[in-house]
Each structure stands twice: as C-alpha cells, then as structure tokens.
C-alpha cells in the first residue's frame, strides 16, 4: 500500500521491533529531538533529514578540546560550524556539552558557499546528507577550507575514488585523516512528517538493503598529530565506546559484507513499511 511505497522511497531502517527500538513518547526523541520536520526554503529528500545523536558528539569532544587548547581556546570559546540544519538539534546537543559557539542555522549551505558567506569558524563539525553528491561536496569543501574538520559519514566514503583523489595527493601534500568508530552503530533521529501523520523515530540509514555504518572522519591539519597523540596518551575511548584509527586499512570491515539477496532486501522493506505504519 501507500505506507509501504513511502517506506521504500525513504530507504530508512526503523529497527528490529517495538521492544528494541528506542522511541520517545508521542514520537519525540529522548534528547529533546524535534517531533516533526519543519518547512525549509529549498528542496531536499526526506531521507536527508536526520538528527545526529548526542553520543556521537561526546565521542569527538576530547579531540575538539585538544584542538581548542592548541588554539588557546576553552570549550565554550571554540567556534564550531555545522552547515546542515535539519531541525537544529546538533546545536542543542553541542551546547549541552559546553560548546557555546555553534553556527547551525536554517540556511542553504550551497548558496552561502556560492556567495562567499561561510561563517567564521575554528572547526567544521557536521553530518551531511547522504543522498546525491552531498558527501563528496562536503569533503571537498572541508579540505579546501584548510580548517580542521570532523565529518560523520558512511564508512564506505573512504573507499570512494573522490576520497582517494583528495586524501592521496602526491609529494606529501595529502591532508592527514583519522577515524573515530563507535562500538555500537549510531542511531539517528528522523523527525516525523506532520502532513502524512508519520511520527519521529530512531533509525539507522540503509542503502540497497544494508545498514550504513557511520563513523567520524577527522582532519586537524597542523594540529592533527598532537591531538591524536593526546587521545592515545589519555586513552580517550569513552570506556571502549569508540576507537581511533589512523589507517583506513585497519577499519572494521563489517560494512563490506555482501549485499543481501532479493528475499533479504524484501524483508528489510517489509520491516520498513511496518515500522512506518
């Protein structure tokens, strides 16, 4: 029916079932996430609108603290920029962790980029949309800016040709990169759609029937080695909740498993439809 078609269109996995799915009352997230998706002045697919969980920011907070120290700034003075708004929960989560200067507004990032109106910032911290070329464009912008960045992306991005082109430049000019990998997959908050009676839900994105493993891509340029050394020295892994990797070849390979067969993919779509009602 219509619910099934809508679920297939969105391509989001709602979780194993009501007993295991983290879902707030009346469709509201547990961290103050918005219940419904608001209007915006530009077009974008529904599946692009998901809020990053607070725990993801907790995992990279020690790296941001180290960067701040090297810039002579405390946590509340460090200027963070997240160009992709969704519903603004990123700013709320970061502010709750003590990052008081966060630019995350309902504005068209690409238009701001075209006009040369990118706000002043010390570090780019964002989870860009996964559809189209958003990931590639965000990586290119981040590297060209020369500013430290932390990008929450599907782990397969490090296998893309554009990633190799950017991070494997000849003659030692390639920017450094490291990865922060959670021990448990991040689950994102997808605000509901009031016009269709869809409630918000915690989700893990999927593509072609497979869940996407999302990890942090870190590049701190001149501060990279010192901050990674500080991470290791202080064993900053949040009690085993996340791990730091400096070589893509060492990343967990769970995301490379073979794509499910048609029957398995059909089962995923059926669960999607049931979850969306």
Short mmCIF file of C-alpha atoms in Angstrom, two decimals:
data_model
loop_
_atom_site.label_atom_id
_atom_site.label_comp_id
_atom_site.label_asym_id
_atom_site.label_seq_id
_atom_site.Cartn_x
_atom_site.Cartn_y
_atom_site.Cartn_z
CA UNK A 1 0.00 0.00 0.00
CA UNK A 2 0.92 3.67 0.26
CA UNK A 3 2.79 3.19 3.54
CA UNK A 4 4.98 0.53 2.00
CA UNK A 5 5.77 2.65 -1.04
CA UNK A 6 6.61 5.59 1.18
CA UNK A 7 8.89 3.43 3.29
CA UNK A 8 10.72 2.13 0.25
CA UNK A 9 11.14 5.65 -1.03
CA UNK A 10 12.70 6.84 2.21
CA UNK A 11 15.04 3.83 2.49
CA UNK A 12 15.43 4.05 6.25
CA UNK A 13 15.57 1.14 8.65
CA UNK A 14 13.47 1.67 11.73
CA UNK A 15 14.93 -1.07 13.91
CA UNK A 16 14.32 -4.67 14.90
CA UNK A 17 10.94 -4.17 16.56
CA UNK A 18 8.98 -2.20 19.14
CA UNK A 19 10.70 -3.85 22.11
CA UNK A 20 14.19 -2.91 20.95
CA UNK A 21 13.57 0.37 19.17
CA UNK A 22 14.40 3.50 21.17
CA UNK A 23 11.40 5.73 20.71
CA UNK A 24 10.20 8.61 22.86
CA UNK A 25 6.61 9.30 23.81
CA UNK A 26 4.39 10.77 21.12
CA UNK A 27 7.21 10.49 18.62
CA UNK A 28 9.57 12.83 20.50
CA UNK A 29 13.22 11.82 20.86
CA UNK A 30 14.86 11.18 24.21
CA UNK A 31 17.31 14.08 23.86
CA UNK A 32 14.81 16.82 23.08
CA UNK A 33 14.79 16.00 19.38
CA UNK A 34 12.01 17.69 17.38
CA UNK A 35 8.83 15.73 16.83
CA UNK A 36 8.18 16.86 13.27
CA UNK A 37 10.13 18.19 10.32
CA UNK A 38 9.62 21.89 9.64
CA UNK A 39 9.44 23.57 6.25
CA UNK A 40 12.56 24.94 4.58
CA UNK A 41 13.07 27.24 1.58
CA UNK A 42 14.91 24.67 -0.54
CA UNK A 43 14.12 21.19 -1.83
CA UNK A 44 15.64 18.12 -0.21
CA UNK A 45 14.69 14.43 0.07
CA UNK A 46 13.01 13.24 3.26
CA UNK A 47 15.77 10.72 3.94
CA UNK A 48 18.31 13.54 4.22
CA UNK A 49 16.73 14.87 7.39
CA UNK A 50 18.02 13.00 10.42
CA UNK A 51 19.50 14.35 13.64
CA UNK A 52 22.90 13.18 14.86
CA UNK A 53 22.72 11.53 18.32
CA UNK A 54 24.34 13.33 21.23
CA UNK A 55 26.62 10.37 21.93
CA UNK A 56 28.35 10.92 18.57
CA UNK A 57 29.42 14.39 19.69
CA UNK A 58 30.52 13.04 23.06
CA UNK A 59 32.91 10.71 21.24
CA UNK A 60 34.78 13.53 19.49
CA UNK A 61 34.61 16.09 22.31
CA UNK A 62 38.12 15.17 23.61
CA UNK A 63 39.59 15.81 20.15
CA UNK A 64 37.82 19.16 19.99
CA UNK A 65 39.14 20.01 23.47
CA UNK A 66 42.69 19.28 22.37
CA UNK A 67 42.22 21.40 19.27
CA UNK A 68 40.89 24.20 21.45
CA UNK A 69 43.92 24.04 23.73
CA UNK A 70 46.24 24.32 20.76
CA UNK A 71 44.28 27.35 19.56
CA UNK A 72 44.32 28.88 23.02
CA UNK A 73 40.58 28.43 23.48
CA UNK A 74 38.44 26.67 26.04
CA UNK A 75 35.46 24.55 25.06
CA UNK A 76 32.97 27.44 25.33
CA UNK A 77 35.14 29.67 23.10
CA UNK A 78 35.77 27.23 20.26
CA UNK A 79 33.79 28.20 17.14
CA UNK A 80 32.02 25.22 15.55
CA UNK A 81 30.27 25.26 12.19
CA UNK A 82 27.64 22.79 11.04
CA UNK A 83 26.21 23.89 7.66
CA UNK A 84 23.40 21.30 7.57
CA UNK A 85 20.50 22.27 9.81
CA UNK A 86 17.84 19.52 9.83
CA UNK A 87 15.96 20.79 12.92
CA UNK A 88 18.83 22.37 14.84
CA UNK A 89 19.32 19.61 17.39
CA UNK A 90 23.05 19.49 16.57
CA UNK A 91 23.47 22.92 18.13
CA UNK A 92 21.44 21.91 21.19
CA UNK A 93 23.49 18.76 21.73
CA UNK A 94 26.80 20.58 21.35
CA UNK A 95 25.71 23.41 23.64
CA UNK A 96 24.71 20.86 26.28
CA UNK A 97 28.31 19.61 26.14
CA UNK A 98 29.67 23.10 26.73
CA UNK A 99 30.33 24.22 23.15
CA UNK A 100 28.66 27.62 23.32
CA UNK A 101 29.66 28.99 19.92
CA UNK A 102 27.95 26.80 17.34
CA UNK A 103 26.70 28.09 14.00
CA UNK A 104 23.92 25.76 12.84
CA UNK A 105 21.09 27.71 11.24
CA UNK A 106 18.28 27.01 8.78
CA UNK A 107 20.11 28.28 5.72
CA UNK A 108 21.18 26.88 2.35
CA UNK A 109 24.82 25.89 2.71
CA UNK A 110 25.47 25.81 -1.02
CA UNK A 111 24.01 29.27 -1.50
CA UNK A 112 26.17 30.62 1.34
CA UNK A 113 29.17 28.97 -0.27
CA UNK A 114 28.35 30.50 -3.65
CA UNK A 115 28.02 33.95 -2.10
CA UNK A 116 31.20 33.60 -0.06
CA UNK A 117 29.25 33.95 3.19
CA UNK A 118 30.61 30.97 5.12
CA UNK A 119 30.70 32.00 8.79
CA UNK A 120 33.99 32.30 10.66
CA UNK A 121 34.81 29.09 12.49
CA UNK A 122 37.63 27.11 14.08
CA UNK A 123 36.39 23.66 13.14
CA UNK A 124 33.77 22.14 10.85
CA UNK A 125 31.65 19.53 12.64
CA UNK A 126 28.84 18.11 10.54
CA UNK A 127 26.83 15.10 9.42
CA UNK A 128 25.94 15.97 5.82
CA UNK A 129 23.05 14.44 3.85
CA UNK A 130 23.97 11.10 2.32
CA UNK A 131 22.00 11.43 -0.92
CA UNK A 132 23.37 12.64 -4.24
CA UNK A 133 26.84 14.19 -4.06
CA UNK A 134 26.49 15.80 -0.63
CA UNK A 135 29.20 13.66 0.95
CA UNK A 136 31.68 14.35 -1.83
CA UNK A 137 30.93 18.08 -1.91
CA UNK A 138 31.27 18.33 1.87
CA UNK A 139 34.62 16.52 1.88
CA UNK A 140 35.94 18.76 -0.89
CA UNK A 141 34.75 21.90 0.89
CA UNK A 142 36.28 20.75 4.17
CA UNK A 143 39.70 20.04 2.69
CA UNK A 144 39.79 23.18 0.56
CA UNK A 145 38.87 25.35 3.53
CA UNK A 146 42.04 24.34 5.34
CA UNK A 147 40.11 24.33 8.62
CA UNK A 148 40.11 21.33 11.00
CA UNK A 149 37.05 19.18 10.49
CA UNK A 150 35.09 16.24 11.83
CA UNK A 151 32.64 14.72 9.34
CA UNK A 152 30.20 11.99 10.27
CA UNK A 153 29.90 9.92 7.09
CA UNK A 154 29.10 6.39 5.94
CA UNK A 155 32.29 4.38 6.33
CA UNK A 156 32.27 3.42 2.65
CA UNK A 157 33.19 7.00 1.75
CA UNK A 158 36.84 6.20 2.42
CA UNK A 159 36.67 3.73 -0.49
CA UNK A 160 35.31 6.22 -2.97
CA UNK A 161 37.53 7.44 -5.80
CA UNK A 162 36.97 11.08 -4.91
CA UNK A 163 38.18 10.35 -1.40
CA UNK A 164 41.35 8.79 -2.76
CA UNK A 165 41.85 11.73 -5.07
CA UNK A 166 41.61 14.15 -2.15
CA UNK A 167 43.49 12.26 0.55
CA UNK A 168 46.18 10.56 -1.52
CA UNK A 169 47.74 13.54 -3.22
CA UNK A 170 51.33 13.08 -4.46
CA UNK A 171 54.54 14.51 -2.96
CA UNK A 172 53.32 14.51 0.60
CA UNK A 173 50.64 17.14 0.05
CA UNK A 174 47.74 14.94 1.15
CA UNK A 175 45.94 16.09 4.31
CA UNK A 176 46.05 13.75 7.32
CA UNK A 177 42.94 11.77 8.18
CA UNK A 178 41.85 9.61 11.11
CA UNK A 179 38.63 7.81 12.00
CA UNK A 180 36.60 7.52 15.20
CA UNK A 181 34.49 4.37 15.09
CA UNK A 182 31.70 3.68 17.62
CA UNK A 183 31.46 0.24 19.17
CA UNK A 184 27.72 0.33 18.51
CA UNK A 185 26.18 1.84 15.39
CA UNK A 186 24.85 5.35 15.76
CA UNK A 187 21.07 5.62 15.54
CA UNK A 188 19.76 8.87 14.16
CA UNK A 189 16.53 10.70 14.95
CA UNK A 190 14.24 11.12 11.94
CA UNK A 191 11.65 13.81 12.70
CA UNK A 192 8.09 12.89 11.77
CA UNK A 193 6.14 14.29 8.83
CA UNK A 194 3.04 16.03 10.15
CA UNK A 195 1.39 16.27 6.73
CA UNK A 196 1.46 12.48 6.42
CA UNK A 197 0.84 11.53 10.03
CA UNK A 198 4.31 9.98 10.40
CA UNK A 199 5.83 10.10 13.85
CA UNK A 200 9.53 10.59 14.52
CA UNK A 201 11.65 7.51 15.07
CA UNK A 202 15.23 6.50 15.82
CA UNK A 203 16.74 4.98 12.69
CA UNK A 204 19.86 3.57 11.15
CA UNK A 205 20.23 4.52 7.47
CA UNK A 206 20.33 1.74 4.90
CA UNK A 207 21.29 1.51 1.25
CA UNK A 208 20.44 -1.43 -1.03
CA UNK A 209 19.16 -3.41 1.95
CA UNK A 210 22.30 -2.95 4.06
CA UNK A 211 22.66 -0.73 7.13
CA UNK A 212 25.21 2.05 6.74
CA UNK A 213 27.96 2.15 9.35
CA UNK A 214 28.60 5.82 10.10
CA UNK A 215 31.95 6.95 11.50
CA UNK A 216 33.78 10.21 12.11
CA UNK A 217 36.36 11.35 9.57
CA UNK A 218 38.86 13.64 11.31
CA UNK A 219 41.40 16.01 9.79
CA UNK A 220 43.07 18.61 12.01
CA UNK A 221 45.82 19.67 9.60
CA UNK A 222 48.72 21.23 11.59
CA UNK A 223 47.21 20.04 14.89
CA UNK A 224 46.49 16.50 13.73
CA UNK A 225 49.45 14.56 15.15
CA UNK A 226 49.47 16.36 18.50
CA UNK A 227 45.75 15.83 19.09
CA UNK A 228 45.86 12.15 18.13
CA UNK A 229 48.86 11.71 20.44
CA UNK A 230 46.86 13.33 23.24
CA UNK A 231 43.96 10.93 22.54
CA UNK A 232 46.24 7.91 22.86
CA UNK A 233 48.09 9.26 25.89
CA UNK A 234 44.85 9.82 27.79
CA UNK A 235 43.24 6.66 26.41
CA UNK A 236 40.25 8.71 25.33
CA UNK A 237 37.95 5.99 24.10
CA UNK A 238 34.97 6.69 26.36
CA UNK A 239 35.36 3.37 28.15
CA UNK A 240 35.53 1.37 24.93
CA UNK A 241 32.54 3.15 23.39
CA UNK A 242 34.64 4.21 20.40
CA UNK A 243 38.03 3.56 18.84
CA UNK A 244 40.52 5.70 16.95
CA UNK A 245 42.06 4.53 13.68
CA UNK A 246 44.71 6.32 11.64
CA UNK A 247 44.77 3.87 8.73
CA UNK A 248 41.70 3.11 6.63
CA UNK A 249 43.05 -0.40 6.03
CA UNK A 250 42.59 -1.13 9.74
CA UNK A 251 38.92 -0.13 9.86
CA UNK A 252 36.39 -2.82 10.81
CA UNK A 253 35.16 -4.42 7.62
CA UNK A 254 31.57 -5.12 8.67
CA UNK A 255 30.31 -2.68 6.07
CA UNK A 256 31.88 -4.64 3.22
CA UNK A 257 29.68 -7.69 3.66
CA UNK A 258 27.85 -8.86 0.58
CA UNK A 259 24.62 -7.18 -0.37
CA UNK A 260 21.54 -9.11 0.69
CA UNK A 261 19.73 -11.24 -1.85
CA UNK A 262 16.29 -10.15 -3.20
CA UNK A 263 14.44 -12.06 -0.46
CA UNK A 264 16.54 -10.45 2.29
CA UNK A 265 16.07 -6.99 0.80
CA UNK A 266 12.32 -7.59 0.54
CA UNK A 267 12.28 -8.48 4.25
CA UNK A 268 14.02 -5.20 5.08
CA UNK A 269 11.46 -3.27 3.04
CA UNK A 270 8.62 -5.11 4.82
CA UNK A 271 10.03 -4.16 8.22
CA UNK A 272 10.33 -0.59 7.00
CA UNK A 273 6.69 -0.50 5.95
CA UNK A 274 5.53 -1.98 9.25
CA UNK A 275 7.58 0.49 11.25
CA UNK A 276 6.17 3.44 9.33
CA UNK A 277 2.63 2.18 9.71
#
